[in-house]
Short mmCIF file of C-alpha atoms in Angstrom, two decimals:
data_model
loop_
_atom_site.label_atom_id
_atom_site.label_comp_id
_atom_site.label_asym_id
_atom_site.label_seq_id
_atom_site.Cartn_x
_atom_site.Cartn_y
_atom_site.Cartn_z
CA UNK A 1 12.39 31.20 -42.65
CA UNK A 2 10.20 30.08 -45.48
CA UNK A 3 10.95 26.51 -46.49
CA UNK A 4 9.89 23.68 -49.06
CA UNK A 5 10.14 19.60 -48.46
CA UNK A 6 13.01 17.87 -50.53
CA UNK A 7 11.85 16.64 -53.81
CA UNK A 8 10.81 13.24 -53.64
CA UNK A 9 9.85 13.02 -50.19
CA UNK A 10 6.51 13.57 -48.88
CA UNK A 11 5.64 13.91 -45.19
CA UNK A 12 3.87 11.37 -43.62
CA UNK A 13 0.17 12.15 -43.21
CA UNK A 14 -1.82 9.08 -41.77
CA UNK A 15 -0.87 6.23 -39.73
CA UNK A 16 -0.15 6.10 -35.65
CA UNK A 17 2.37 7.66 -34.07
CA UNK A 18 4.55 4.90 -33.86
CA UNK A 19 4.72 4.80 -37.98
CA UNK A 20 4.75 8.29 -38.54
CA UNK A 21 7.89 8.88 -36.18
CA UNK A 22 10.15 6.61 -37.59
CA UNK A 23 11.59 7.61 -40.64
CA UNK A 24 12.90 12.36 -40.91
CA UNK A 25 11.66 13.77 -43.47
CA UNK A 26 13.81 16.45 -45.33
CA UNK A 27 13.29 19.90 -46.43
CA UNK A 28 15.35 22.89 -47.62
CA UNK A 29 15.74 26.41 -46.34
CA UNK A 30 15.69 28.99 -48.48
CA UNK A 31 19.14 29.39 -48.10
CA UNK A 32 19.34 26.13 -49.40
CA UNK A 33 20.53 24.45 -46.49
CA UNK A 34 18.48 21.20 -45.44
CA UNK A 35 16.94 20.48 -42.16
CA UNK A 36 14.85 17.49 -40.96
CA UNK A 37 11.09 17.03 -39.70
CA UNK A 38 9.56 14.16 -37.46
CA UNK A 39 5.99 13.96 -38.27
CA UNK A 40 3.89 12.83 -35.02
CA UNK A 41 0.10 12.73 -33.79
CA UNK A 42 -1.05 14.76 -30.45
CA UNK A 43 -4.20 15.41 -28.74
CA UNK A 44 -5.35 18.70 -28.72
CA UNK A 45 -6.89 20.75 -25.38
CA UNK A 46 -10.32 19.89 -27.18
CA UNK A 47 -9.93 16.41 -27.26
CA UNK A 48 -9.20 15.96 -31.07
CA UNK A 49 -5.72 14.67 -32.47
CA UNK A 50 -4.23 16.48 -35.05
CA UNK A 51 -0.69 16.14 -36.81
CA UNK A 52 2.53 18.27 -36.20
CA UNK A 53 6.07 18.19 -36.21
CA UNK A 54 9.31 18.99 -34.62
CA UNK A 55 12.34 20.67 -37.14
CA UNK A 56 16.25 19.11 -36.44
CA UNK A 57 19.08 20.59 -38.13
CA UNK A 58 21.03 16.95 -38.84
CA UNK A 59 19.64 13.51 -39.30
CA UNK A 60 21.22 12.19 -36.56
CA UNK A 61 18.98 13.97 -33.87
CA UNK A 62 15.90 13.34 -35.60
CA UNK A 63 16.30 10.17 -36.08
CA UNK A 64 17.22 9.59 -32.33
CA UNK A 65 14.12 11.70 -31.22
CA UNK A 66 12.29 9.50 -33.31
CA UNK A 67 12.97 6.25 -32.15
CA UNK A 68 12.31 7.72 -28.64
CA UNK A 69 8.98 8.32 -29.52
CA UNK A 70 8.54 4.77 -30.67
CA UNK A 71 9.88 3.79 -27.37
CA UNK A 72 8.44 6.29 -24.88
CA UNK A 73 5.70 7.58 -26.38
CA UNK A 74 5.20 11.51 -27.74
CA UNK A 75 4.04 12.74 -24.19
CA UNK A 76 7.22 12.08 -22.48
CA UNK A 77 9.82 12.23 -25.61
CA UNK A 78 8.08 15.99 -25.78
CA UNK A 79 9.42 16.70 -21.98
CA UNK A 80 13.18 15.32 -22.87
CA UNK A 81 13.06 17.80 -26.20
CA UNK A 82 14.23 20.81 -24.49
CA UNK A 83 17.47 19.19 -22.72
CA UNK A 84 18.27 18.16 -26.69
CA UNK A 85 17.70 21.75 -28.11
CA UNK A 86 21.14 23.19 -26.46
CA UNK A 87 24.93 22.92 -28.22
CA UNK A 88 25.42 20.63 -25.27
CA UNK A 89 27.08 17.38 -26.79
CA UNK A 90 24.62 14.51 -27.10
CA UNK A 91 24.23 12.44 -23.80
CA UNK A 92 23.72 8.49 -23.60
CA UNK A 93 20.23 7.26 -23.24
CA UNK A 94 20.48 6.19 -19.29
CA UNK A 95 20.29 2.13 -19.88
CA UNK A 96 23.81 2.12 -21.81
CA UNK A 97 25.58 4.85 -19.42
CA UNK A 98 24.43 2.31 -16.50
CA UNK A 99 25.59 -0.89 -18.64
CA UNK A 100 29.12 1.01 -18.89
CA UNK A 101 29.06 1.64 -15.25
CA UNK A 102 28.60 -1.70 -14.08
CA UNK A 103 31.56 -3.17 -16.48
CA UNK A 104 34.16 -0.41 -15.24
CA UNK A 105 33.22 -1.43 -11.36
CA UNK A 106 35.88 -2.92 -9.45
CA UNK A 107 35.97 -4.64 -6.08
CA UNK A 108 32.98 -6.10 -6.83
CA UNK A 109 32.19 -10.02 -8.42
CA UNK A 110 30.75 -11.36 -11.26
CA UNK A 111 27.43 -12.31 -9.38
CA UNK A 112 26.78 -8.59 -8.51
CA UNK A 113 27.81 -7.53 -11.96
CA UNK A 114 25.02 -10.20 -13.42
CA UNK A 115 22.32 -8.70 -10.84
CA UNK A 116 23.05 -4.87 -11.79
CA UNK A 117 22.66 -5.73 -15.45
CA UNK A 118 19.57 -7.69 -14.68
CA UNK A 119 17.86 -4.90 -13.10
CA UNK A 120 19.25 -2.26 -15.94
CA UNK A 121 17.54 -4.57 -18.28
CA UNK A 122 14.71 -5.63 -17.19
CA UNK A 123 13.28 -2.82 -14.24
CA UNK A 124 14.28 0.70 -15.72
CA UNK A 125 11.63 0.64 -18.28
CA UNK A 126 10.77 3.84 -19.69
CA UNK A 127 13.90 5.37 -17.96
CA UNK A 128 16.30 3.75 -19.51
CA UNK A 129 15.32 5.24 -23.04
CA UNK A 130 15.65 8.52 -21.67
CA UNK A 131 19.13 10.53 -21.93
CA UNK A 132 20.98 10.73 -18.72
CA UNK A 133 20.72 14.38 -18.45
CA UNK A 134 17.44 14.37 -19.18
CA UNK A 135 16.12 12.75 -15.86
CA UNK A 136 14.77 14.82 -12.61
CA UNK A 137 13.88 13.87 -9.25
CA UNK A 138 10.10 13.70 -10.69
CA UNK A 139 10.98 11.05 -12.96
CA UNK A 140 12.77 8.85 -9.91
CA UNK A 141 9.57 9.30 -8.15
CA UNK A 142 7.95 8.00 -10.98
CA UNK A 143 10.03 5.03 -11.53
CA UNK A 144 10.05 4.19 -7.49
CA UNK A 145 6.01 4.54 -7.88
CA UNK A 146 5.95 1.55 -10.46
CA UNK A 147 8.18 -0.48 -8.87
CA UNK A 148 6.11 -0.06 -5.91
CA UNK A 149 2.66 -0.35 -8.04
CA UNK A 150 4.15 -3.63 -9.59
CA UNK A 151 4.15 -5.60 -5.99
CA UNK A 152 8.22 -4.68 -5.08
CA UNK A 153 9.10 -5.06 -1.40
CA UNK A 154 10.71 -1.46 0.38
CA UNK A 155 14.18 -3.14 0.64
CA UNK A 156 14.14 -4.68 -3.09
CA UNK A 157 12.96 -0.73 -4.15
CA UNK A 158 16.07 0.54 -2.27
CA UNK A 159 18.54 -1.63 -3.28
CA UNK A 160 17.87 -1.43 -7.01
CA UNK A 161 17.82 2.62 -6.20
CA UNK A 162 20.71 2.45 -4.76
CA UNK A 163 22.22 1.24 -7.86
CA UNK A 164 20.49 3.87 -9.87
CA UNK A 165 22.17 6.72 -6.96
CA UNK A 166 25.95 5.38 -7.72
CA UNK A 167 25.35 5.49 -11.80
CA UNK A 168 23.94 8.85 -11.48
CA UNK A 169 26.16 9.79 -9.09
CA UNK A 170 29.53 8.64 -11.92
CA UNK A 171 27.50 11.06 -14.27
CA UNK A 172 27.92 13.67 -11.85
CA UNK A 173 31.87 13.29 -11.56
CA UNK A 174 32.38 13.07 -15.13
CA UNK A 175 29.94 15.89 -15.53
CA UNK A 176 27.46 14.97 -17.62
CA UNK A 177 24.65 16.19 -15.39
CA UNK A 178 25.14 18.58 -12.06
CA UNK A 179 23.10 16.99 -9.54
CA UNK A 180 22.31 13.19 -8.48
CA UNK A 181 18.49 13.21 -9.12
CA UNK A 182 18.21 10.11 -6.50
CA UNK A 183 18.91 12.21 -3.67
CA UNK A 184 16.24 12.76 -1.67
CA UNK A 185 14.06 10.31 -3.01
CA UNK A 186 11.54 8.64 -0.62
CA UNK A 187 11.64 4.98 -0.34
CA UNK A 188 8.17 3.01 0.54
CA UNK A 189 8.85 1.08 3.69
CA UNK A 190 7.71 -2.77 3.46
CA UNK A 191 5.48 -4.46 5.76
CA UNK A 192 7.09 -6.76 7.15
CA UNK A 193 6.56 -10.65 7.54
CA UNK A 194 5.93 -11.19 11.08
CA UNK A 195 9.17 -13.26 12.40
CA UNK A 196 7.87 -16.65 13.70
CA UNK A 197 10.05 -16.88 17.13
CA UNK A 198 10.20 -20.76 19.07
CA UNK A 199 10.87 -21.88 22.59
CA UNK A 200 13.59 -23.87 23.32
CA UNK A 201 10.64 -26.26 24.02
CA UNK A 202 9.77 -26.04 20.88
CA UNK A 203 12.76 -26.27 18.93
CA UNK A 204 13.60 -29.32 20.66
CA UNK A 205 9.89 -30.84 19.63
CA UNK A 206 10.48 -29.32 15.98
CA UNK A 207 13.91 -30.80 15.43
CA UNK A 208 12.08 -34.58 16.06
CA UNK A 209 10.48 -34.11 13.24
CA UNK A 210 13.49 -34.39 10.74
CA UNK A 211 15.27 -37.46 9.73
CA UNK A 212 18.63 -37.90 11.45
CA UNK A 213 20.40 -37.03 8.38
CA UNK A 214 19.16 -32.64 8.42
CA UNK A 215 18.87 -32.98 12.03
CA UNK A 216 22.64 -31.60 12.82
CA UNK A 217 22.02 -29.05 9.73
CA UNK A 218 18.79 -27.46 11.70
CA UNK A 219 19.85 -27.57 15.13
CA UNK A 220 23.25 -25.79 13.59
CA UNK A 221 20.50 -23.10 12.05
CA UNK A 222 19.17 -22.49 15.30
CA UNK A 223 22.33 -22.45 17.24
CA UNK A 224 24.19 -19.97 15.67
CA UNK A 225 22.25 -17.90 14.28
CA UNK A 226 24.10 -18.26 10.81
CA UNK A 227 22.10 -17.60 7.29
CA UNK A 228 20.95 -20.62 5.35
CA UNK A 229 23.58 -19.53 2.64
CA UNK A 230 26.25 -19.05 4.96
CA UNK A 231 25.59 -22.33 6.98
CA UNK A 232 25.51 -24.41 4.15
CA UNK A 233 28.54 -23.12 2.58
CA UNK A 234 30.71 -24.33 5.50
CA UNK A 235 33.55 -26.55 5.45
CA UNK A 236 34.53 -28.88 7.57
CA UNK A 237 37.84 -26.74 8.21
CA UNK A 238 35.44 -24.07 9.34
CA UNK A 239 35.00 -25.16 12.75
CA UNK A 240 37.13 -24.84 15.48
CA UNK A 241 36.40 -27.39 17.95
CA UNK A 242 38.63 -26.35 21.18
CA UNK A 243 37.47 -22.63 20.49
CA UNK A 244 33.63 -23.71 19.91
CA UNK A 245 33.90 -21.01 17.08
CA UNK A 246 32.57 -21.16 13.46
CA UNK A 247 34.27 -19.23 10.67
CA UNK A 248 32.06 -17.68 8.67
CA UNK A 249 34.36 -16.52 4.85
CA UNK A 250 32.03 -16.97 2.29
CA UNK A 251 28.11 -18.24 1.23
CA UNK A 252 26.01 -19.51 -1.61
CA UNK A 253 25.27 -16.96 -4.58
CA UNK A 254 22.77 -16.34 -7.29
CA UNK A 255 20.45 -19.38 -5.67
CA UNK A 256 22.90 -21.75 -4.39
CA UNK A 257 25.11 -22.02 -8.10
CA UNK A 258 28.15 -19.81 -7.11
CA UNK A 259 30.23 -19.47 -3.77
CA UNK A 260 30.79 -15.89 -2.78
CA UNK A 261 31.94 -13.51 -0.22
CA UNK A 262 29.24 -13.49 2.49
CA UNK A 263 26.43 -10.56 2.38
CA UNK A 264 28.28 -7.78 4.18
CA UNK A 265 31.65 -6.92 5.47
CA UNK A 266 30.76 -7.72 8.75
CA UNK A 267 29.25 -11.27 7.66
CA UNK A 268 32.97 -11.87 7.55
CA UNK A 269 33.03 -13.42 11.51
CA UNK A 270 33.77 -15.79 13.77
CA UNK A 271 30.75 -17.39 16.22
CA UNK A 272 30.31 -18.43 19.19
CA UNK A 273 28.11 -21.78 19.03
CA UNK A 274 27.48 -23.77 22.59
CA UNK A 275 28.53 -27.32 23.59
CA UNK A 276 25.33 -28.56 22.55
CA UNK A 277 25.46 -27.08 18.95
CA UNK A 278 28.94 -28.99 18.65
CA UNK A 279 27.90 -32.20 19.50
CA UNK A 280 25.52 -32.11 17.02
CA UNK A 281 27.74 -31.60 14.55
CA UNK A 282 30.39 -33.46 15.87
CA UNK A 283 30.05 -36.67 13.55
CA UNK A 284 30.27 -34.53 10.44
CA UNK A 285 33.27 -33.00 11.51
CA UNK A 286 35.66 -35.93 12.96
CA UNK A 287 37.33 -37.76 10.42
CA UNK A 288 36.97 -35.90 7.34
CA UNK A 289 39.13 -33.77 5.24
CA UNK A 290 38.88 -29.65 5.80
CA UNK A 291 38.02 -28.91 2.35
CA UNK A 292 35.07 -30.63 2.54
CA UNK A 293 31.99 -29.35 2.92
CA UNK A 294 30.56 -29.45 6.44
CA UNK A 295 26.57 -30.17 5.53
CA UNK A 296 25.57 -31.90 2.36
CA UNK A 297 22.72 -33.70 0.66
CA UNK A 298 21.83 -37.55 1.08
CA UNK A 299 23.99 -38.26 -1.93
CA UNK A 300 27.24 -35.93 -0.63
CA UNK A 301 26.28 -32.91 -2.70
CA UNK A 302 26.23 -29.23 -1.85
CA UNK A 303 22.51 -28.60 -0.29
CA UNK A 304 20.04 -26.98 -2.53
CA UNK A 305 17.65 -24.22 -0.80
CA UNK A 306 14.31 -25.29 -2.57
CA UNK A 307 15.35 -28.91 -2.12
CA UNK A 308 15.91 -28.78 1.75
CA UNK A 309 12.49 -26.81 1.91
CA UNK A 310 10.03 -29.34 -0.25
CA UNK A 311 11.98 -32.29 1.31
CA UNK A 312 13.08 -31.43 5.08
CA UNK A 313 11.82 -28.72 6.10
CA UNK A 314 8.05 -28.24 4.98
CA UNK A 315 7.42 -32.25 6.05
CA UNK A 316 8.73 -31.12 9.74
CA UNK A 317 6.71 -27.84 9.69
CA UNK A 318 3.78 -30.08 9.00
CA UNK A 319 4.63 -32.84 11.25
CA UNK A 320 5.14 -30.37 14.09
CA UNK A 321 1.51 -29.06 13.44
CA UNK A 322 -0.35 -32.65 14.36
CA UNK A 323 -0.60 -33.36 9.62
CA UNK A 324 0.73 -35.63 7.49
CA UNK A 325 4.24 -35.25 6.39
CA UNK A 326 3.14 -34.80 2.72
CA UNK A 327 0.92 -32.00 0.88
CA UNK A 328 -2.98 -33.45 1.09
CA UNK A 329 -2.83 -35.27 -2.29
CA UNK A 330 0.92 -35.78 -2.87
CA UNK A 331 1.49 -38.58 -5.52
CA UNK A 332 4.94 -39.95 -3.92
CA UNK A 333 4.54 -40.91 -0.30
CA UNK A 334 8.39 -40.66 2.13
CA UNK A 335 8.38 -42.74 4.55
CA UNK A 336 10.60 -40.57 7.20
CA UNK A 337 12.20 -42.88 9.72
CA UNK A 338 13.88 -42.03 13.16
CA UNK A 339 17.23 -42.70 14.58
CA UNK A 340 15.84 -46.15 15.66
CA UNK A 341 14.10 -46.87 12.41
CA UNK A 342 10.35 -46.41 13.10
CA UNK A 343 8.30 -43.85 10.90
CA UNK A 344 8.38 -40.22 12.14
CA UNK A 345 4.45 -39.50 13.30
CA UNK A 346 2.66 -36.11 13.83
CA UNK A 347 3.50 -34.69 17.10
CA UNK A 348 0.95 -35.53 19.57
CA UNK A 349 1.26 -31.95 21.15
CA UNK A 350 1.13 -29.35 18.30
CA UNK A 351 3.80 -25.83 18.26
CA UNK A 352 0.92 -24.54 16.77
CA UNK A 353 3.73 -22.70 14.42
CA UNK A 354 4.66 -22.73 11.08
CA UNK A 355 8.20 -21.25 11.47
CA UNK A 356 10.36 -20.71 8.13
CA UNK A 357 14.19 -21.43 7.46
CA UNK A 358 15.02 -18.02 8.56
CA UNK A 359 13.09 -18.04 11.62
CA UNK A 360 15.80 -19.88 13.24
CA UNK A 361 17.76 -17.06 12.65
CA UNK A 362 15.27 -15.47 14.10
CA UNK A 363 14.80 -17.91 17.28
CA UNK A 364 18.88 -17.57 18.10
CA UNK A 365 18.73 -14.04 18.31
CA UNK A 366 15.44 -13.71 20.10
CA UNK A 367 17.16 -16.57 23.21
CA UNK A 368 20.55 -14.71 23.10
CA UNK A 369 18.54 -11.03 24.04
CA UNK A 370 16.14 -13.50 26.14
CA UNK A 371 19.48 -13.95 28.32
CA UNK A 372 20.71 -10.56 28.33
CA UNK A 373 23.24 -10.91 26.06
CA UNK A 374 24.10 -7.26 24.90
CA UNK A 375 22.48 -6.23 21.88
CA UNK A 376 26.00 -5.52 20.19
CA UNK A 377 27.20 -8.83 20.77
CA UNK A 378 23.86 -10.18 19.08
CA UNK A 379 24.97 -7.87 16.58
CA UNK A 380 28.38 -9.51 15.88
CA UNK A 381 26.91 -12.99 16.36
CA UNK A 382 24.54 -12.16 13.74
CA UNK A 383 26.75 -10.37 10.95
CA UNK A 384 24.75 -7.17 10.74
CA UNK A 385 26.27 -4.07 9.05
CA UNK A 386 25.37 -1.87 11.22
CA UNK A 387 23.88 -1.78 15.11
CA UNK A 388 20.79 -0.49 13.84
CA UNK A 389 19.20 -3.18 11.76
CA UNK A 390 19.72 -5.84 15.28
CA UNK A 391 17.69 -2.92 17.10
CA UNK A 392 15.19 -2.57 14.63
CA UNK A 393 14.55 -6.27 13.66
CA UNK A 394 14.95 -7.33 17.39
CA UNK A 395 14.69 -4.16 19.40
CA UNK A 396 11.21 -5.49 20.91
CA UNK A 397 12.32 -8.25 22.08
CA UNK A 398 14.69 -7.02 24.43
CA UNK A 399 13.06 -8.27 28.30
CA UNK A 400 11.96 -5.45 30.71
CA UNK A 401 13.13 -2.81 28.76
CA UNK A 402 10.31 -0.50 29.32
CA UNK A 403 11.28 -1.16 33.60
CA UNK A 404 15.13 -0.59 33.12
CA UNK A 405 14.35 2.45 31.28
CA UNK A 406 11.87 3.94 34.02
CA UNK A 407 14.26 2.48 36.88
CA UNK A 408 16.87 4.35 35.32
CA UNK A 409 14.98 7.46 34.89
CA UNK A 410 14.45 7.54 38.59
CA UNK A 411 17.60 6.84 39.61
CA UNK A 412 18.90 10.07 38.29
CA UNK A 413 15.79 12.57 38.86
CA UNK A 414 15.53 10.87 42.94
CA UNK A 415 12.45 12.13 44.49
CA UNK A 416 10.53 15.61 43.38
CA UNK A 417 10.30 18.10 45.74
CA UNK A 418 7.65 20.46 46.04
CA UNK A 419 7.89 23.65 44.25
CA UNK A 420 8.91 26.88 47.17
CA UNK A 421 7.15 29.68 46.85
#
């Protein structure tokens, strides 16, 4: 239907897209009515970029398709046009649908709540601009690809899709779209750091390299098995003495600044530690009041992560290894002293290992399968949601394996006969 621009406006005829897209320009039908254009650049199939437009019956949409270009660019605002060309009512752009989500969740704490919002923000990028019903499965892949691209481990590209899956999945239920575009979507698997496992030998060389004060702190680590965060959040109330049990209710959030429920349902346990382990920790737990916490600082404070590592933990890795206790051109020189007083030196006899502060983690479970203990029980010991992550973290390390397999194999086939006839 022939039409004519309002008077006194003029469409926009120079300028990048970005300028031309943000402010509809009117015209009139000939039936008088009045309709709305959104001037924007594309590049032709020849290569050349020319100027064209896209018509809206109110103000409202054009303006909204407009600021989409200035946030997504023309290529992709062009793909989300269609879904807006429908009576359908108007869907939210995906980033404030997700912000609603995560404020009407229950059962879940203020920590998580911060995380979701922190990945809405700042890892959706392009996708959050988009309306909710105007996502596919090829846009996931998309966003999983960058996230990938941009250096993100397999299990941090999971989790933050598995946020994604249960918003999508709440637009499903209140039907806003028909289908979870998250389903099906393949996750890249990480490569894992390789898990540095020590001896008992070894331990019992590493843990002379730490001042008596973090020595109970790492030979708890290593004998039971229990997560930095989850270790450190003990109190002294947390161990039962006669039962040679630990606890385990809660651990350190959001780096060590709030105290939360542990990491899964099943982190909620009680442990088994040995008689050793207990003595150990013995003199931290006689005398003092339950509510307090089991392992602290040098001044009584709750123990920081990056703290324990620059000031306990890297010295011993180093002093285990035949160096120096400090980095090679550290201004402030520690003088760490033994039991007895005397300087803690290198270790004449190198691990030849540079284990981290979850390796012990790694150690316990790698002695408790070194001893046949049954991989379920390691699985309980450890706090693991499910049976398969202990099999496929520790799985290998299971002794003679491969000969109770083929002993068992032929047990039940016996001897083979030859073949009659």
């Amino acid at each position: 239907m022939p039409s004519k621009p309002i008077s006194g406006h003029k469409p926009v005829t120079s300028g990048n897209i970005e300028r031309m897209a943000k402010t509809p320009q009117p015209y009139t039908l000939a039936d008088g009515k009045t309709r709305w254009r959104v001037y924007y650049r594309k590049t032709r199939a020849d290569g050349s970029i020319g100027q064209t437009n896209q018509g809206f019956e109110d103000y409202e949409s054009a303006e909204r398709w407009a600021k989409l270009i200035d946030k997504i660019g023309i290529e992709e605002a062009l793909k989300v046009l269609p879904s807006w060309q429908t009576d359908k009512p108007v869907t939210p752009d995906l980033r404030t649908f997700a912000l609603e989500h995560i404020d009407l969740l229950t059962g879940v704490g203020e920590d998580y709540r911060r995380r979701s919002r922190r990945v809405i923000e700042n890892d959706l990028g392009v996708l959050g601009e988009l309306p909710i019903d105007a996502i596919g499965e090829d846009e996931i892949a998309k966003w999983i690809s960058r996230l990938s691209d941009a250096g993100a481990a397999g299990k941090t590209i999971k989790n933050k899709h598995g946020l994604l899956s249960a918003i999508f999945k709440r637009a499903v239920r209140k039907k806003i779209i028909s289908a979870n575009p998250c389903e099906g979507s393949r996750i890249p698997k990480s490569v894992r750091t390789e898990m540095t496992i020590l001896t008992p030998d070894e331990f019992r060389s590493f843990l002379t390299c730490f001042t008596p004060h973090w020595q109970p702190l790492v030979a708890f680590l290593f004998g039971s098995g229990l997560r930095f965060s989850e270790a450190t959040a003990l109190n002294v109330g947390d161990i039962d003495l006669e039962g040679k049990r630990v606890s385990v209710t809660k651990a350190w959030k959001n780096n060590g600044r709030t105290l939360g429920a542990p990491k899964t349902e099943r982190s909620r346990r009680q442990v088994s530690i040995s008689e050793e382990t207990l003595a150990a920790i013995l003199p931290l737990v006689k005398g003092r009041a339950p509510s307090e916490l089991l392992f602290t600082n040098q001044r009584g404070d709750k123990v920081r992560s990056q703290t324990f590592h620059d000031n306990a933990w890297d010295p011993a890795v180093r002093l285990a290894n035949g160096e120096d206790a400090q980095k090679a051109g550290a201004k402030r020189i520690a003088r760490r002293r033994d039991a007895q007083g005397n300087i803690i030196k290198p270790l004449d006899v190198p691990i030849r290992k540079r284990p981290r502060v979850h390796d012990a983690r790694h150690s316990h479970a790698s002695w408790l399968l070194g001893a046949r203990v049954p991989i379920n029980y390691v699985q309980a010991q450890l706090g693991h949601e499910s049976i398969q992550t202990t099999v496929d973290r520790y799985g290998h390390l299971m002794p003679d394996a491969g000969l109770a397999i083929s002993a068992a194999l032929s047990g039940v086939m016996g001897e083979p006969k030859a073949i009659e006839g």
